[in-house]
């Protein structure tokens, strides 16, 4: 897969200060968020449907390769600007999988709730659909048979740029190597995989990334 070569790095491995890295992250976020909205507008309804079908096909294939019987999938409900994966989640439900999605709780923590698409979900202050229901803790995310994880960008080594809240950076390190490499998949658009992005040493790394073009496997870290 062709990587985005747009300069987006603060040379995080070359002694850049934490403040510099944080600033560079914020700059990159400020570039990606409006670009996503502009791209969606330019796609129009037909283009958005085609994008959704591409993500659906790749997600269903990835799940089938990794989960061989109905299981539990920790996913998320996207905002309008994020990769359109709701159709894929509906298809997974029809196959018998159980879908968990996150809700934000105090202390920058995530709880996990069973997703029922027939129930209307209120929007959080951040514009994210959050279903109501019995809440489960981080262990539900860890124990899931597969995890679909949102992001704003990745680099070739799998470093993840999130929205800035640190929610997933706190829980991804709790996964075993097997859970991480075999059953966890980052979700972004194809132009959001860069050769390099600014990152801190504690930022999560995901070896497997899925876009509308298919699976990208990050380079192994030394």
PDB file of C-alpha atoms in Angstrom:
ATOM      1  CA  UNK A   1       0.000   0.000   0.000  1.00  0.00           C
ATOM      2  CA  UNK A   2       1.268   3.478  -0.894  1.00  0.00           C
ATOM      3  CA  UNK A   3       2.086   5.488   2.240  1.00  0.00           C
ATOM      4  CA  UNK A   4       1.311   9.147   2.742  1.00  0.00           C
ATOM      5  CA  UNK A   5       4.660  10.947   2.473  1.00  0.00           C
ATOM      6  CA  UNK A   6       3.347  14.331   3.627  1.00  0.00           C
ATOM      7  CA  UNK A   7       5.726  15.556   6.363  1.00  0.00           C
ATOM      8  CA  UNK A   8       4.016  14.743   9.657  1.00  0.00           C
ATOM      9  CA  UNK A   9       6.818  13.927  12.045  1.00  0.00           C
ATOM     10  CA  UNK A  10       8.741  15.683  14.786  1.00  0.00           C
ATOM     11  CA  UNK A  11      11.535  13.108  14.716  1.00  0.00           C
ATOM     12  CA  UNK A  12      10.207  11.555  17.908  1.00  0.00           C
ATOM     13  CA  UNK A  13      13.177   9.188  18.110  1.00  0.00           C
ATOM     14  CA  UNK A  14      15.705  12.006  17.764  1.00  0.00           C
ATOM     15  CA  UNK A  15      15.314  13.737  21.099  1.00  0.00           C
ATOM     16  CA  UNK A  16      12.365  16.034  20.415  1.00  0.00           C
ATOM     17  CA  UNK A  17      10.825  17.405  23.593  1.00  0.00           C
ATOM     18  CA  UNK A  18       7.477  16.166  24.873  1.00  0.00           C
ATOM     19  CA  UNK A  19       6.015  19.624  24.257  1.00  0.00           C
ATOM     20  CA  UNK A  20       7.224  19.620  20.642  1.00  0.00           C
ATOM     21  CA  UNK A  21       5.768  16.166  20.033  1.00  0.00           C
ATOM     22  CA  UNK A  22       2.447  17.165  21.614  1.00  0.00           C
ATOM     23  CA  UNK A  23       2.283  20.280  19.447  1.00  0.00           C
ATOM     24  CA  UNK A  24       3.071  18.306  16.286  1.00  0.00           C
ATOM     25  CA  UNK A  25       0.343  15.802  17.157  1.00  0.00           C
ATOM     26  CA  UNK A  26      -2.178  18.603  17.595  1.00  0.00           C
ATOM     27  CA  UNK A  27      -1.163  20.119  14.268  1.00  0.00           C
ATOM     28  CA  UNK A  28      -1.629  16.788  12.507  1.00  0.00           C
ATOM     29  CA  UNK A  29      -5.027  16.277  14.150  1.00  0.00           C
ATOM     30  CA  UNK A  30      -6.068  19.766  13.035  1.00  0.00           C
ATOM     31  CA  UNK A  31      -5.176  18.781   9.462  1.00  0.00           C
ATOM     32  CA  UNK A  32      -6.852  15.387   9.404  1.00  0.00           C
ATOM     33  CA  UNK A  33     -10.211  16.280  10.981  1.00  0.00           C
ATOM     34  CA  UNK A  34     -11.301  18.929   8.440  1.00  0.00           C
ATOM     35  CA  UNK A  35      -9.824  16.874   5.596  1.00  0.00           C
ATOM     36  CA  UNK A  36     -12.069  13.966   6.556  1.00  0.00           C
ATOM     37  CA  UNK A  37     -15.147  16.196   6.451  1.00  0.00           C
ATOM     38  CA  UNK A  38     -14.123  17.709   3.122  1.00  0.00           C
ATOM     39  CA  UNK A  39     -13.457  14.275   1.632  1.00  0.00           C
ATOM     40  CA  UNK A  40     -16.869  13.010   2.716  1.00  0.00           C
ATOM     41  CA  UNK A  41     -18.550  16.041   1.182  1.00  0.00           C
ATOM     42  CA  UNK A  42     -16.708  15.513  -2.098  1.00  0.00           C
ATOM     43  CA  UNK A  43     -17.610  11.815  -2.215  1.00  0.00           C
ATOM     44  CA  UNK A  44     -21.329  12.525  -2.184  1.00  0.00           C
ATOM     45  CA  UNK A  45     -23.929   9.887  -1.371  1.00  0.00           C
ATOM     46  CA  UNK A  46     -22.834   7.438  -4.069  1.00  0.00           C
ATOM     47  CA  UNK A  47     -19.163   7.739  -3.189  1.00  0.00           C
ATOM     48  CA  UNK A  48     -19.919   7.349   0.499  1.00  0.00           C
ATOM     49  CA  UNK A  49     -21.897   4.198  -0.210  1.00  0.00           C
ATOM     50  CA  UNK A  50     -19.002   2.796  -2.229  1.00  0.00           C
ATOM     51  CA  UNK A  51     -16.612   3.638   0.609  1.00  0.00           C
ATOM     52  CA  UNK A  52     -18.907   1.892   3.075  1.00  0.00           C
ATOM     53  CA  UNK A  53     -19.092  -1.215   0.911  1.00  0.00           C
ATOM     54  CA  UNK A  54     -15.298  -1.371   0.664  1.00  0.00           C
ATOM     55  CA  UNK A  55     -14.868  -1.157   4.421  1.00  0.00           C
ATOM     56  CA  UNK A  56     -17.642  -3.706   4.923  1.00  0.00           C
ATOM     57  CA  UNK A  57     -16.045  -6.230   2.587  1.00  0.00           C
ATOM     58  CA  UNK A  58     -12.592  -5.895   4.147  1.00  0.00           C
ATOM     59  CA  UNK A  59     -13.868  -6.005   7.728  1.00  0.00           C
ATOM     60  CA  UNK A  60     -15.998  -9.093   7.101  1.00  0.00           C
ATOM     61  CA  UNK A  61     -13.038 -10.829   5.462  1.00  0.00           C
ATOM     62  CA  UNK A  62     -10.700  -9.883   8.310  1.00  0.00           C
ATOM     63  CA  UNK A  63     -13.145 -11.111  10.939  1.00  0.00           C
ATOM     64  CA  UNK A  64     -13.780 -14.383   9.081  1.00  0.00           C
ATOM     65  CA  UNK A  65     -10.046 -15.075   8.991  1.00  0.00           C
ATOM     66  CA  UNK A  66      -9.646 -14.480  12.717  1.00  0.00           C
ATOM     67  CA  UNK A  67     -12.927 -15.491  14.377  1.00  0.00           C
ATOM     68  CA  UNK A  68     -14.193 -18.842  13.126  1.00  0.00           C
ATOM     69  CA  UNK A  69     -17.454 -18.958  15.075  1.00  0.00           C
ATOM     70  CA  UNK A  70     -19.779 -16.260  16.400  1.00  0.00           C
ATOM     71  CA  UNK A  71     -17.954 -14.326  19.098  1.00  0.00           C
ATOM     72  CA  UNK A  72     -17.632 -10.950  20.763  1.00  0.00           C
ATOM     73  CA  UNK A  73     -16.225  -8.011  18.823  1.00  0.00           C
ATOM     74  CA  UNK A  74     -15.227  -4.787  20.564  1.00  0.00           C
ATOM     75  CA  UNK A  75     -15.822  -2.061  18.000  1.00  0.00           C
ATOM     76  CA  UNK A  76     -17.066   1.534  18.013  1.00  0.00           C
ATOM     77  CA  UNK A  77     -19.784   3.679  16.442  1.00  0.00           C
ATOM     78  CA  UNK A  78     -18.161   6.147  14.042  1.00  0.00           C
ATOM     79  CA  UNK A  79     -18.873   9.839  13.711  1.00  0.00           C
ATOM     80  CA  UNK A  80     -19.877  11.141  10.289  1.00  0.00           C
ATOM     81  CA  UNK A  81     -16.268  11.926   9.368  1.00  0.00           C
ATOM     82  CA  UNK A  82     -14.798   8.558  10.383  1.00  0.00           C
ATOM     83  CA  UNK A  83     -14.541   5.452   8.194  1.00  0.00           C
ATOM     84  CA  UNK A  84     -18.102   4.156   7.650  1.00  0.00           C
ATOM     85  CA  UNK A  85     -18.208   0.806   9.430  1.00  0.00           C
ATOM     86  CA  UNK A  86     -21.809   0.581  10.676  1.00  0.00           C
ATOM     87  CA  UNK A  87     -22.874  -1.549   7.705  1.00  0.00           C
ATOM     88  CA  UNK A  88     -20.091  -3.978   8.574  1.00  0.00           C
ATOM     89  CA  UNK A  89     -21.204  -4.079  12.212  1.00  0.00           C
ATOM     90  CA  UNK A  90     -24.768  -4.844  11.134  1.00  0.00           C
ATOM     91  CA  UNK A  91     -23.517  -7.672   8.924  1.00  0.00           C
ATOM     92  CA  UNK A  92     -21.479  -9.086  11.796  1.00  0.00           C
ATOM     93  CA  UNK A  93     -24.572  -9.029  14.008  1.00  0.00           C
ATOM     94  CA  UNK A  94     -26.471 -10.948  11.346  1.00  0.00           C
ATOM     95  CA  UNK A  95     -23.694 -13.551  11.395  1.00  0.00           C
ATOM     96  CA  UNK A  96     -24.295 -14.032  15.120  1.00  0.00           C
ATOM     97  CA  UNK A  97     -21.469 -11.947  16.555  1.00  0.00           C
ATOM     98  CA  UNK A  98     -22.007  -9.832  19.657  1.00  0.00           C
ATOM     99  CA  UNK A  99     -20.868  -6.219  19.251  1.00  0.00           C
ATOM    100  CA  UNK A 100     -19.579  -4.102  22.133  1.00  0.00           C
ATOM    101  CA  UNK A 101     -19.069  -0.361  21.715  1.00  0.00           C
ATOM    102  CA  UNK A 102     -17.500   2.151  24.113  1.00  0.00           C
ATOM    103  CA  UNK A 103     -19.087   4.912  26.155  1.00  0.00           C
ATOM    104  CA  UNK A 104     -16.967   7.599  27.781  1.00  0.00           C
ATOM    105  CA  UNK A 105     -16.993   7.762  31.545  1.00  0.00           C
ATOM    106  CA  UNK A 106     -15.367  10.127  34.114  1.00  0.00           C
ATOM    107  CA  UNK A 107     -11.630   9.881  34.576  1.00  0.00           C
ATOM    108  CA  UNK A 108     -11.085   9.422  30.839  1.00  0.00           C
ATOM    109  CA  UNK A 109     -12.212   5.823  31.029  1.00  0.00           C
ATOM    110  CA  UNK A 110     -14.242   3.733  28.612  1.00  0.00           C
ATOM    111  CA  UNK A 111     -17.064   1.390  29.553  1.00  0.00           C
ATOM    112  CA  UNK A 112     -18.373  -1.171  27.062  1.00  0.00           C
ATOM    113  CA  UNK A 113     -22.038  -1.681  26.189  1.00  0.00           C
ATOM    114  CA  UNK A 114     -23.775  -4.235  23.968  1.00  0.00           C
ATOM    115  CA  UNK A 115     -24.843  -2.576  20.713  1.00  0.00           C
ATOM    116  CA  UNK A 116     -28.435  -2.954  19.552  1.00  0.00           C
ATOM    117  CA  UNK A 117     -28.916  -1.063  16.255  1.00  0.00           C
ATOM    118  CA  UNK A 118     -32.688  -1.033  16.715  1.00  0.00           C
ATOM    119  CA  UNK A 119     -32.333   1.267  19.731  1.00  0.00           C
ATOM    120  CA  UNK A 120     -31.713   4.978  19.187  1.00  0.00           C
ATOM    121  CA  UNK A 121     -28.484   6.184  20.781  1.00  0.00           C
ATOM    122  CA  UNK A 122     -28.007   9.636  22.329  1.00  0.00           C
ATOM    123  CA  UNK A 123     -24.955  11.599  21.220  1.00  0.00           C
ATOM    124  CA  UNK A 124     -22.196  12.367  23.694  1.00  0.00           C
ATOM    125  CA  UNK A 125     -20.910  15.968  24.007  1.00  0.00           C
ATOM    126  CA  UNK A 126     -18.203  14.902  21.507  1.00  0.00           C
ATOM    127  CA  UNK A 127     -20.850  13.910  18.937  1.00  0.00           C
ATOM    128  CA  UNK A 128     -20.310  10.171  19.391  1.00  0.00           C
ATOM    129  CA  UNK A 129     -23.331   7.823  19.532  1.00  0.00           C
ATOM    130  CA  UNK A 130     -23.396   6.156  22.954  1.00  0.00           C
ATOM    131  CA  UNK A 131     -25.875   3.333  23.573  1.00  0.00           C
ATOM    132  CA  UNK A 132     -27.438   2.908  26.970  1.00  0.00           C
ATOM    133  CA  UNK A 133     -27.376  -0.416  28.780  1.00  0.00           C
ATOM    134  CA  UNK A 134     -25.421  -2.558  31.198  1.00  0.00           C
ATOM    135  CA  UNK A 135     -21.845  -1.325  31.270  1.00  0.00           C
ATOM    136  CA  UNK A 136     -18.815  -3.579  31.336  1.00  0.00           C
ATOM    137  CA  UNK A 137     -15.309  -2.578  32.302  1.00  0.00           C
ATOM    138  CA  UNK A 138     -11.995  -2.755  30.432  1.00  0.00           C
ATOM    139  CA  UNK A 139     -11.871  -6.529  30.825  1.00  0.00           C
ATOM    140  CA  UNK A 140     -14.658  -6.818  28.250  1.00  0.00           C
ATOM    141  CA  UNK A 141     -12.384  -5.125  25.704  1.00  0.00           C
ATOM    142  CA  UNK A 142      -9.484  -7.377  26.648  1.00  0.00           C
ATOM    143  CA  UNK A 143     -11.563 -10.567  26.503  1.00  0.00           C
ATOM    144  CA  UNK A 144     -13.206  -9.795  23.142  1.00  0.00           C
ATOM    145  CA  UNK A 145     -12.486 -12.231  20.328  1.00  0.00           C
ATOM    146  CA  UNK A 146     -11.538  -9.316  18.072  1.00  0.00           C
ATOM    147  CA  UNK A 147     -11.112  -5.558  18.442  1.00  0.00           C
ATOM    148  CA  UNK A 148     -11.741  -2.842  15.832  1.00  0.00           C
ATOM    149  CA  UNK A 149      -9.939   0.282  17.051  1.00  0.00           C
ATOM    150  CA  UNK A 150     -10.445   3.832  15.741  1.00  0.00           C
ATOM    151  CA  UNK A 151      -7.633   6.268  15.000  1.00  0.00           C
ATOM    152  CA  UNK A 152      -6.830   9.442  13.118  1.00  0.00           C
ATOM    153  CA  UNK A 153      -3.584   8.144  11.638  1.00  0.00           C
ATOM    154  CA  UNK A 154      -0.881   5.507  11.810  1.00  0.00           C
ATOM    155  CA  UNK A 155       2.694   5.398  10.656  1.00  0.00           C
ATOM    156  CA  UNK A 156       4.511   2.574   8.887  1.00  0.00           C
ATOM    157  CA  UNK A 157       5.541   1.133  12.244  1.00  0.00           C
ATOM    158  CA  UNK A 158       1.989   1.014  13.555  1.00  0.00           C
ATOM    159  CA  UNK A 159       2.220   4.009  15.906  1.00  0.00           C
ATOM    160  CA  UNK A 160      -1.326   5.247  16.469  1.00  0.00           C
ATOM    161  CA  UNK A 161      -2.516   8.851  16.551  1.00  0.00           C
ATOM    162  CA  UNK A 162      -5.808   9.067  18.431  1.00  0.00           C
ATOM    163  CA  UNK A 163      -8.171  11.936  19.133  1.00  0.00           C
ATOM    164  CA  UNK A 164      -6.051  13.095  22.066  1.00  0.00           C
ATOM    165  CA  UNK A 165      -7.935  11.738  25.055  1.00  0.00           C
ATOM    166  CA  UNK A 166      -5.626   8.785  25.638  1.00  0.00           C
ATOM    167  CA  UNK A 167      -8.518   6.333  26.108  1.00  0.00           C
ATOM    168  CA  UNK A 168      -7.084   3.581  23.930  1.00  0.00           C
ATOM    169  CA  UNK A 169      -3.479   4.294  24.858  1.00  0.00           C
ATOM    170  CA  UNK A 170      -4.426   3.220  28.378  1.00  0.00           C
ATOM    171  CA  UNK A 171      -6.070  -0.070  27.431  1.00  0.00           C
ATOM    172  CA  UNK A 172      -4.207  -1.348  24.357  1.00  0.00           C
ATOM    173  CA  UNK A 173      -1.034  -2.056  26.413  1.00  0.00           C
ATOM    174  CA  UNK A 174      -3.130  -4.429  28.549  1.00  0.00           C
ATOM    175  CA  UNK A 175      -3.451  -6.804  25.588  1.00  0.00           C
ATOM    176  CA  UNK A 176      -1.135  -9.775  25.206  1.00  0.00           C
ATOM    177  CA  UNK A 177       1.093 -10.012  22.137  1.00  0.00           C
ATOM    178  CA  UNK A 178      -1.254 -12.618  20.674  1.00  0.00           C
ATOM    179  CA  UNK A 179      -4.344 -10.465  21.300  1.00  0.00           C
ATOM    180  CA  UNK A 180      -2.595  -7.485  19.766  1.00  0.00           C
ATOM    181  CA  UNK A 181      -1.099  -9.053  16.664  1.00  0.00           C
ATOM    182  CA  UNK A 182      -3.819 -11.550  15.841  1.00  0.00           C
ATOM    183  CA  UNK A 183      -7.076 -10.071  17.064  1.00  0.00           C
ATOM    184  CA  UNK A 184      -6.760  -6.244  17.044  1.00  0.00           C
ATOM    185  CA  UNK A 185      -7.201  -4.062  13.966  1.00  0.00           C
ATOM    186  CA  UNK A 186      -6.809  -0.303  13.596  1.00  0.00           C
ATOM    187  CA  UNK A 187      -9.274   1.478  11.281  1.00  0.00           C
ATOM    188  CA  UNK A 188      -8.397   4.536   9.157  1.00  0.00           C
ATOM    189  CA  UNK A 189      -8.659   5.772   5.584  1.00  0.00           C
ATOM    190  CA  UNK A 190      -5.779   4.728   3.321  1.00  0.00           C
ATOM    191  CA  UNK A 191      -4.276   8.230   3.079  1.00  0.00           C
ATOM    192  CA  UNK A 192      -3.976   8.315   6.872  1.00  0.00           C
ATOM    193  CA  UNK A 193      -1.128   5.800   6.975  1.00  0.00           C
ATOM    194  CA  UNK A 194       2.011   7.946   6.903  1.00  0.00           C
ATOM    195  CA  UNK A 195       5.644   7.014   6.562  1.00  0.00           C
ATOM    196  CA  UNK A 196       6.128   8.772   9.908  1.00  0.00           C
ATOM    197  CA  UNK A 197       4.023  10.645  12.455  1.00  0.00           C
ATOM    198  CA  UNK A 198       4.876  12.299  15.779  1.00  0.00           C
ATOM    199  CA  UNK A 199       4.544   9.880  18.682  1.00  0.00           C
ATOM    200  CA  UNK A 200       5.402   9.460  22.335  1.00  0.00           C
ATOM    201  CA  UNK A 201       6.951   6.297  23.709  1.00  0.00           C
ATOM    202  CA  UNK A 202       3.701   5.409  25.480  1.00  0.00           C
ATOM    203  CA  UNK A 203       1.545   5.706  22.355  1.00  0.00           C
ATOM    204  CA  UNK A 204      -0.115   2.451  21.317  1.00  0.00           C
ATOM    205  CA  UNK A 205       1.246   0.432  18.406  1.00  0.00           C
ATOM    206  CA  UNK A 206      -1.058  -1.709  16.274  1.00  0.00           C
ATOM    207  CA  UNK A 207       0.566  -4.186  13.870  1.00  0.00           C
ATOM    208  CA  UNK A 208      -2.570  -4.622  11.721  1.00  0.00           C
ATOM    209  CA  UNK A 209      -4.398  -1.689  10.103  1.00  0.00           C
ATOM    210  CA  UNK A 210      -7.461  -1.832   7.848  1.00  0.00           C
ATOM    211  CA  UNK A 211      -8.454   0.759   5.254  1.00  0.00           C
ATOM    212  CA  UNK A 212     -10.815   0.879   2.280  1.00  0.00           C
ATOM    213  CA  UNK A 213      -7.971  -0.705   0.302  1.00  0.00           C
ATOM    214  CA  UNK A 214      -7.574  -3.691   2.611  1.00  0.00           C
ATOM    215  CA  UNK A 215      -5.136  -4.791   5.300  1.00  0.00           C
ATOM    216  CA  UNK A 216      -1.817  -3.053   5.964  1.00  0.00           C
ATOM    217  CA  UNK A 217       0.728  -4.776   8.191  1.00  0.00           C
ATOM    218  CA  UNK A 218       2.988  -2.408  10.072  1.00  0.00           C
ATOM    219  CA  UNK A 219       6.733  -2.853   9.949  1.00  0.00           C
ATOM    220  CA  UNK A 220       8.035  -4.792  12.932  1.00  0.00           C
ATOM    221  CA  UNK A 221       9.591  -2.545  15.550  1.00  0.00           C
ATOM    222  CA  UNK A 222      13.188  -3.203  16.478  1.00  0.00           C
TER     223      UNK A 222
END
